[in-house]
mmCIF file of C-alpha atoms and ligand atoms in Angstrom:
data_model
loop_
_atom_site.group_PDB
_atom_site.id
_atom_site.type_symbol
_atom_site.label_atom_id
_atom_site.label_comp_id
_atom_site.label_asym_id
_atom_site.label_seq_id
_atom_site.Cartn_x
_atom_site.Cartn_y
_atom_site.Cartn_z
ATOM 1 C CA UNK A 1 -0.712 -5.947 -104.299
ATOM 2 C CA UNK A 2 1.103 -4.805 -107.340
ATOM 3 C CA UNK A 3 -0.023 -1.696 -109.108
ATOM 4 C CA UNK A 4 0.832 0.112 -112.630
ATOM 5 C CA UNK A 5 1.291 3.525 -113.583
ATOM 6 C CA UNK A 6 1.797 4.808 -116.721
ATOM 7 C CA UNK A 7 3.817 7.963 -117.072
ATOM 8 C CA UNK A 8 2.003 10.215 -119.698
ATOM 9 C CA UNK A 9 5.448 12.335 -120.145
ATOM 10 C CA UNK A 10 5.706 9.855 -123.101
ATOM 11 C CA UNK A 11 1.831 9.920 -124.476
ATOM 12 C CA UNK A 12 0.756 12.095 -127.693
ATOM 13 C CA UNK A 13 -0.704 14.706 -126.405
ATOM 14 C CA UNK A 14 -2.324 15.497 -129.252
ATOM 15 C CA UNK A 15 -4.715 12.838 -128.319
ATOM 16 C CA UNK A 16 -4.110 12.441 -124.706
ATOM 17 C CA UNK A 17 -7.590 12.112 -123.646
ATOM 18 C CA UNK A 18 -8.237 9.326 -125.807
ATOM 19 C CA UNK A 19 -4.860 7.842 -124.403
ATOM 20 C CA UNK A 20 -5.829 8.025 -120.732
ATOM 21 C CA UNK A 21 -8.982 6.368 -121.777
ATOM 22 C CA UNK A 22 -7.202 3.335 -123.621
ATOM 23 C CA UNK A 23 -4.788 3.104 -120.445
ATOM 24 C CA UNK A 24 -7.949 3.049 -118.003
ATOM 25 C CA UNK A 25 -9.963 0.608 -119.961
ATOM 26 C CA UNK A 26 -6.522 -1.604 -120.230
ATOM 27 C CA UNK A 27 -6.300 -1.999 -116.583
ATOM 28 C CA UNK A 28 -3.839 0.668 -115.504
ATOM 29 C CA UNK A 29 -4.441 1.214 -111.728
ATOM 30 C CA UNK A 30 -3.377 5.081 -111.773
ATOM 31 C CA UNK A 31 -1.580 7.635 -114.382
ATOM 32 C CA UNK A 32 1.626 9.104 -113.081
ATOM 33 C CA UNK A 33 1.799 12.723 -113.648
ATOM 34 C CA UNK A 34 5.706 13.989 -113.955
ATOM 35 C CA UNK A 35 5.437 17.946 -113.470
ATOM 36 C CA UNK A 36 9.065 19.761 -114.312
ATOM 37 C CA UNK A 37 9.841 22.983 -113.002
ATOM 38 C CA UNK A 38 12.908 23.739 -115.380
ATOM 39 C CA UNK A 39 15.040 24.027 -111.567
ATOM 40 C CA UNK A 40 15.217 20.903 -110.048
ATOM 41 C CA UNK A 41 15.298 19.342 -113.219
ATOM 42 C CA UNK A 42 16.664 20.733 -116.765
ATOM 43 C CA UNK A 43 13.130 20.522 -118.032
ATOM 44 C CA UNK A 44 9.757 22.103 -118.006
ATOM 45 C CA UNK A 45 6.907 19.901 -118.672
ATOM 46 C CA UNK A 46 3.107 20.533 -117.597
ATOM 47 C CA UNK A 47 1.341 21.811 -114.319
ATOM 48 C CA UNK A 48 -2.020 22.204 -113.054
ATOM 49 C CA UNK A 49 -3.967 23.116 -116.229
ATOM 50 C CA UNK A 50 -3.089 20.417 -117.607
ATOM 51 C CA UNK A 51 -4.033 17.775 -114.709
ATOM 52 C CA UNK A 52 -6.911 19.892 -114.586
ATOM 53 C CA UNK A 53 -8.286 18.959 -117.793
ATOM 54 C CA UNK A 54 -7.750 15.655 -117.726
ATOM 55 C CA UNK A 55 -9.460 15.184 -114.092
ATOM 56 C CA UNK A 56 -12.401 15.555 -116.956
ATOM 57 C CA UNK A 57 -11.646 12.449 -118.508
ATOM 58 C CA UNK A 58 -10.582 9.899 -116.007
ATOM 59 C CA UNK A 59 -11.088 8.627 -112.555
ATOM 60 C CA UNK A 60 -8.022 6.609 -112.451
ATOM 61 C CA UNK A 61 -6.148 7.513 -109.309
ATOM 62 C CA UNK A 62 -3.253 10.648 -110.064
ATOM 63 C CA UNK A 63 0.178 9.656 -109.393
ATOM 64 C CA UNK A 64 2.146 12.950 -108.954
ATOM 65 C CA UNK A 65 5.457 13.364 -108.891
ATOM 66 C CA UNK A 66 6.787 16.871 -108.263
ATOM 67 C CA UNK A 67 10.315 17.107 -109.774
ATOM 68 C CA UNK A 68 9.931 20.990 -108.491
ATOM 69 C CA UNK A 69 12.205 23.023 -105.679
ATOM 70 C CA UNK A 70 10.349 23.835 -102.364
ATOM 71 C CA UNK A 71 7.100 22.097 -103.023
ATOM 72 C CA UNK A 72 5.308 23.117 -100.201
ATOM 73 C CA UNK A 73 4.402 26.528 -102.242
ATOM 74 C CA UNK A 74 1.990 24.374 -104.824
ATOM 75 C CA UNK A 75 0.521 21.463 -102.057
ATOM 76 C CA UNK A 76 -2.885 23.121 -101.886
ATOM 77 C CA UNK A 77 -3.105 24.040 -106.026
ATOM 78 C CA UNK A 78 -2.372 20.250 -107.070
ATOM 79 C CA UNK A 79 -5.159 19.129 -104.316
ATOM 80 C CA UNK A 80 -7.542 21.445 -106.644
ATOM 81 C CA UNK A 81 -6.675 20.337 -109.374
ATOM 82 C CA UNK A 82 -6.835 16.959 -108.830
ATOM 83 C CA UNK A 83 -4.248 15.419 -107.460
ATOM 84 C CA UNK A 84 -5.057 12.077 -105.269
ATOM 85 C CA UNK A 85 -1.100 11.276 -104.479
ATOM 86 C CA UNK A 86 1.399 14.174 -104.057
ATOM 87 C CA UNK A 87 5.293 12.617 -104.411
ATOM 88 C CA UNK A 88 8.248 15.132 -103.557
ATOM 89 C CA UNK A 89 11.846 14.566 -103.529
ATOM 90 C CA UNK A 90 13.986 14.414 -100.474
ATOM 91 C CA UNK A 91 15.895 16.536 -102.393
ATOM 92 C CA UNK A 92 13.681 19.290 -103.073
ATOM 93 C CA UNK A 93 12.678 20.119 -99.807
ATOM 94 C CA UNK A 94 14.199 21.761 -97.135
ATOM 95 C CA UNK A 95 11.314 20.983 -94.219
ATOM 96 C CA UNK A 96 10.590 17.433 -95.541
ATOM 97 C CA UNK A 97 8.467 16.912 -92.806
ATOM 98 C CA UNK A 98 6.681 20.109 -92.702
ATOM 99 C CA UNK A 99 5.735 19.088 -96.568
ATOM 100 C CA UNK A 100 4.453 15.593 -95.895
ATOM 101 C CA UNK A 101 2.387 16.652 -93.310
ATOM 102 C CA UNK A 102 0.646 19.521 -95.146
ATOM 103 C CA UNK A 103 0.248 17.062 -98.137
ATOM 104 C CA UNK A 104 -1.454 14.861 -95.809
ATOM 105 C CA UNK A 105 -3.410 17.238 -93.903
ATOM 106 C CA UNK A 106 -4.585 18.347 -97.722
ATOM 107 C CA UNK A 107 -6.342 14.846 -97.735
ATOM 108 C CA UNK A 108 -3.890 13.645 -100.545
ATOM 109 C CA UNK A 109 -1.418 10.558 -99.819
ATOM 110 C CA UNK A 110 2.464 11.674 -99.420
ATOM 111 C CA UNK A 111 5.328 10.343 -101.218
ATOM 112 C CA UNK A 112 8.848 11.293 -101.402
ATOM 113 C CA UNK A 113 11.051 10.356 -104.170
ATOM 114 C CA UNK A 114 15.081 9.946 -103.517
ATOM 115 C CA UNK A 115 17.428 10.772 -106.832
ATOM 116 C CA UNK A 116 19.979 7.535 -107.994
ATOM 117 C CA UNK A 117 22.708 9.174 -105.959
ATOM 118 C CA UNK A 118 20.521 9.565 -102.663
ATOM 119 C CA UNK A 119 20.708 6.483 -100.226
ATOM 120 C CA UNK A 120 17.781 5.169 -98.906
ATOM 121 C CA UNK A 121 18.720 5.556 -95.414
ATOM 122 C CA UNK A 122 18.405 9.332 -95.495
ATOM 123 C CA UNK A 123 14.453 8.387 -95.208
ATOM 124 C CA UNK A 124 14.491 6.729 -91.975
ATOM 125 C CA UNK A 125 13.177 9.471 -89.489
ATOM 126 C CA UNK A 126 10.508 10.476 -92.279
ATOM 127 C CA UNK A 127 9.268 6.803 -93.424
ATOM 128 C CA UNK A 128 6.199 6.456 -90.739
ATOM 129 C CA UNK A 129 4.764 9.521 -92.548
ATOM 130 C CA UNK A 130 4.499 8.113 -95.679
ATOM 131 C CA UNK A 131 2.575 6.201 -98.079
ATOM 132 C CA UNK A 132 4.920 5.815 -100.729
ATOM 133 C CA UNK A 133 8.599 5.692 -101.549
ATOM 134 C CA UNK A 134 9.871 6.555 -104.742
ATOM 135 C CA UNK A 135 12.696 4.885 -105.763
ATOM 136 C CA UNK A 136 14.169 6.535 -108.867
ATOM 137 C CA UNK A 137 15.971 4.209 -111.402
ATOM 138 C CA UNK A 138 17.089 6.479 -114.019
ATOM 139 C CA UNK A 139 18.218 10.474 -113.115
ATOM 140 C CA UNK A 140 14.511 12.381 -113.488
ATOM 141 C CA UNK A 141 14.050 14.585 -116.149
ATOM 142 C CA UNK A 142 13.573 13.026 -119.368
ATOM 143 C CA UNK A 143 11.637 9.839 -120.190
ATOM 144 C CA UNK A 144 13.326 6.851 -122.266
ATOM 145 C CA UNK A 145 16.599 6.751 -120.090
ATOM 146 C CA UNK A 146 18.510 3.657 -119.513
ATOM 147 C CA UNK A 147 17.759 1.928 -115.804
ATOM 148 C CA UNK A 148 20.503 1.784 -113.304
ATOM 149 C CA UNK A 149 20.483 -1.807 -111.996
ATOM 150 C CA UNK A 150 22.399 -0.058 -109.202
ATOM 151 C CA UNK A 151 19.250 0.894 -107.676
ATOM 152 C CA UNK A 152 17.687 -2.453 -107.071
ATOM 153 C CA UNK A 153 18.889 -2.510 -104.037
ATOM 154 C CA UNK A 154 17.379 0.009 -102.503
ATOM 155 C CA UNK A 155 13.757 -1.853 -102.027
ATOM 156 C CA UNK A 156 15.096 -4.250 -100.095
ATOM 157 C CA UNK A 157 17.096 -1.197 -97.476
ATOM 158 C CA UNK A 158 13.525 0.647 -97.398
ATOM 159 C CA UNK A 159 11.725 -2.941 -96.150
ATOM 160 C CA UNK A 160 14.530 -3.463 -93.392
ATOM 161 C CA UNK A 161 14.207 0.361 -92.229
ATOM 162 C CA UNK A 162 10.426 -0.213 -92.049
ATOM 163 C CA UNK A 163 11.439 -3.115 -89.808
ATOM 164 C CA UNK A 164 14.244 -1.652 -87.934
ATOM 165 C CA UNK A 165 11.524 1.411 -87.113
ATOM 166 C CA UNK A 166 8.488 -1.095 -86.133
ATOM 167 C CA UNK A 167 6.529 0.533 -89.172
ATOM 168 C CA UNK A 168 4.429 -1.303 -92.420
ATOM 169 C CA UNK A 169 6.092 -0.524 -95.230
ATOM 170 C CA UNK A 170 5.427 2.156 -97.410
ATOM 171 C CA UNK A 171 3.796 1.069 -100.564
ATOM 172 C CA UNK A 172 7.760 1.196 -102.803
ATOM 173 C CA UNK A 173 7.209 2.878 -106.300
ATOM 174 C CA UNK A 174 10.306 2.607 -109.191
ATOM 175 C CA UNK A 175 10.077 5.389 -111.787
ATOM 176 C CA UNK A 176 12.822 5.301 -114.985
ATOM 177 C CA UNK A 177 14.232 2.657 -117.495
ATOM 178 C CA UNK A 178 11.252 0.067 -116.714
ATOM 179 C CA UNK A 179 10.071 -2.511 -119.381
ATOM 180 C CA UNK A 180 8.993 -5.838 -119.923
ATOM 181 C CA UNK A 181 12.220 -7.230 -120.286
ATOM 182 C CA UNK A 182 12.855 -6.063 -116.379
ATOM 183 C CA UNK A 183 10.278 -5.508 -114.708
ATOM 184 C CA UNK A 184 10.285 -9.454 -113.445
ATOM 185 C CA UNK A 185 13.542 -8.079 -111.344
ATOM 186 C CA UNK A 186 12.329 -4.913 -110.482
ATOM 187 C CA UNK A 187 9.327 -7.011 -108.312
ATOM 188 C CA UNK A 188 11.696 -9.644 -106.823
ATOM 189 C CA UNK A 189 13.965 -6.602 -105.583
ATOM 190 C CA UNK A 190 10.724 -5.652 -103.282
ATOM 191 C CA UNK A 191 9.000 -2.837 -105.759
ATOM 192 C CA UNK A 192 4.758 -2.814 -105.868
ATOM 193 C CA UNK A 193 4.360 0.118 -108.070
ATOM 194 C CA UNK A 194 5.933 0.314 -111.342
ATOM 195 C CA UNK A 195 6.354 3.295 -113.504
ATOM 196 C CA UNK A 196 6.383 2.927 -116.852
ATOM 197 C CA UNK A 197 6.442 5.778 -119.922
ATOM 198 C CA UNK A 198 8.148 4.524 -122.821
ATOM 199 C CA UNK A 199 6.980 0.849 -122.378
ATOM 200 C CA UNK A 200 3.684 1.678 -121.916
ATOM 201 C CA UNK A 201 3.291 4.631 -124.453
ATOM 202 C CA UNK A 202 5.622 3.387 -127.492
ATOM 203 C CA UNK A 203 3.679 0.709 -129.503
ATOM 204 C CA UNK A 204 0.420 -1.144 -128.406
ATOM 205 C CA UNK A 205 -0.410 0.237 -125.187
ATOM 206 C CA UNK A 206 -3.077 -2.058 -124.466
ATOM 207 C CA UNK A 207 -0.831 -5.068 -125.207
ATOM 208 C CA UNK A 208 1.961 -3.103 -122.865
ATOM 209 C CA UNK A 209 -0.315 -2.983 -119.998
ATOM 210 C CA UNK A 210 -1.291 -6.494 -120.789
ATOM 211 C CA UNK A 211 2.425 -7.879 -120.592
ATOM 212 C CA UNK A 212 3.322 -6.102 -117.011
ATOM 213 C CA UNK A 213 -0.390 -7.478 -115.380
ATOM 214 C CA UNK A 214 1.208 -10.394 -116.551
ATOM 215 C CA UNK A 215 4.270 -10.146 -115.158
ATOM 216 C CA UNK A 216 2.906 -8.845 -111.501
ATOM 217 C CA UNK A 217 -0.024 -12.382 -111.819
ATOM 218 C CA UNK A 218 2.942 -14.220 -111.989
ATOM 219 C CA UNK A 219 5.033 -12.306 -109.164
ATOM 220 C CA UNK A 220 2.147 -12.589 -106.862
ATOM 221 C CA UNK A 221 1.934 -16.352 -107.443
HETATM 222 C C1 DX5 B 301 11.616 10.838 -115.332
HETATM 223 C C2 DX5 B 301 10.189 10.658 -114.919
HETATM 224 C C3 DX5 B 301 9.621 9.363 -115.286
HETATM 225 C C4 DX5 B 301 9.591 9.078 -116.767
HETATM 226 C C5 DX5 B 301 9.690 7.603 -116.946
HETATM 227 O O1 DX5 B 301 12.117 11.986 -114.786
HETATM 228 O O2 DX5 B 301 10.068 10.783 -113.511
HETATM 229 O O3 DX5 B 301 8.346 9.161 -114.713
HETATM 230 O O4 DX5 B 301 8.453 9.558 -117.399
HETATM 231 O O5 DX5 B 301 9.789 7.321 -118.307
HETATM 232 P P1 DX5 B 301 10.378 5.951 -118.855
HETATM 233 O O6 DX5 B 301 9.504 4.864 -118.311
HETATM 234 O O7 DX5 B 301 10.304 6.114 -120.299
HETATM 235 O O8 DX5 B 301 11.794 5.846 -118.318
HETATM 236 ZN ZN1 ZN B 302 8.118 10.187 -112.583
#
């Protein structure tokens, strides 16, 4: 099962109601939500308020990825606000598993995200916890950045650690640099959920969504 979600870091949000409505009704399967806490990454970008008011206007699934140091002080405010799947980076948190299990225990699903410089096989003791692996194929902080090919590798290192640990695999999300033009390599390196801001934001966005259901019909086949 593939799955798409759009990252509204690069929607207008001037309008950005009407935009999560155009993405729903185009058959997006959840909205990634990129919150910046100015530390981890350069940036600052939107928190709970924000998801808040937008839990008004959707019930696509929320995609969260917490580019934020020491997560574990915001679990329980993002599971008000809306939140349905809490990511966090390896790098983030000192007491991974301490994190992943409150996220979990919150009654949200638990990712953790590993930076382009960050091999996969950091995540081996931490991978039965999980639901999702984020694999991130640009450097986070800004959308519109240029994918590292580099990193299509590490799908296929996540699906033998799954085996190597007697574990399913964790549902293996790519975030950064992801368009039509690769996203037909990003699924035959092992990825089922596909992040995509720029490509899905810039243009037509129903005919963007259209193109990568495309593309995962005919990876499935
Ligand atoms: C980058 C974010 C991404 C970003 C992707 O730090 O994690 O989710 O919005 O944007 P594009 O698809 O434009 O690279
Ligand atoms: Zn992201």
């Amino acid at each position: 099962m593939y799955y798409l979600s759009p990252s509204i870091l690069s929607a207008d949000f001037a309008v950005l109601g009407e935009q999560l409505r155009r993405v729903e009704a185009a058959g997006a399967d959840m909205v990634h939500i990129d919150v910046m806490d100015g530390q981890f990454v350069p940036r600052i970008s939107y928190g709970m308020p924000v998801i808040e008011s937008i839990r008004k206007v959707t019930g696509l699934i929320f995609d969260v990825h917490l580019m934020v140091e020491e997560p574990l002080r915001f679990l329980e405010d993002f599971k008000k606000c809306g939140a349905d799947i809490l990511t966090v980076h390896y790098e983030a948190c000192t007491h991974l598993h301490t994190v992943v299990t409150q996220i979990k225990r919150l009654g949200m699903k638990a990712g953790v995200a590993i930076n382009p410089a960050t091999p996969v096989d950091v995540l081996r003791h931490i991978l039965r916890e999980v639901d999702q692996v984020l694999v991130m194929t640009v450097n986070p902080g800004f959308g519109g950045q240029k994918f590292l090919p580099d990193m299509l590798k590490k799908p296929g290192r996540i699906m033998e650690l799954a085996r190597e640990e007697e574990i399913s695999c964790p549902d293996i999300q790519v975030d950064g640099g992801i368009s039509l033009e690769n996203v037909r390599e990003v699924l035959a390196a092992g990825a089922n959920n596909i992040v995509a801001g720029t490509s899905v934001f810039c243009g037509n966005i129903e005919e963007n969504i259209a193109g990568f259901k495309e593309a995962f019909a005919n990876a499935a086949e």
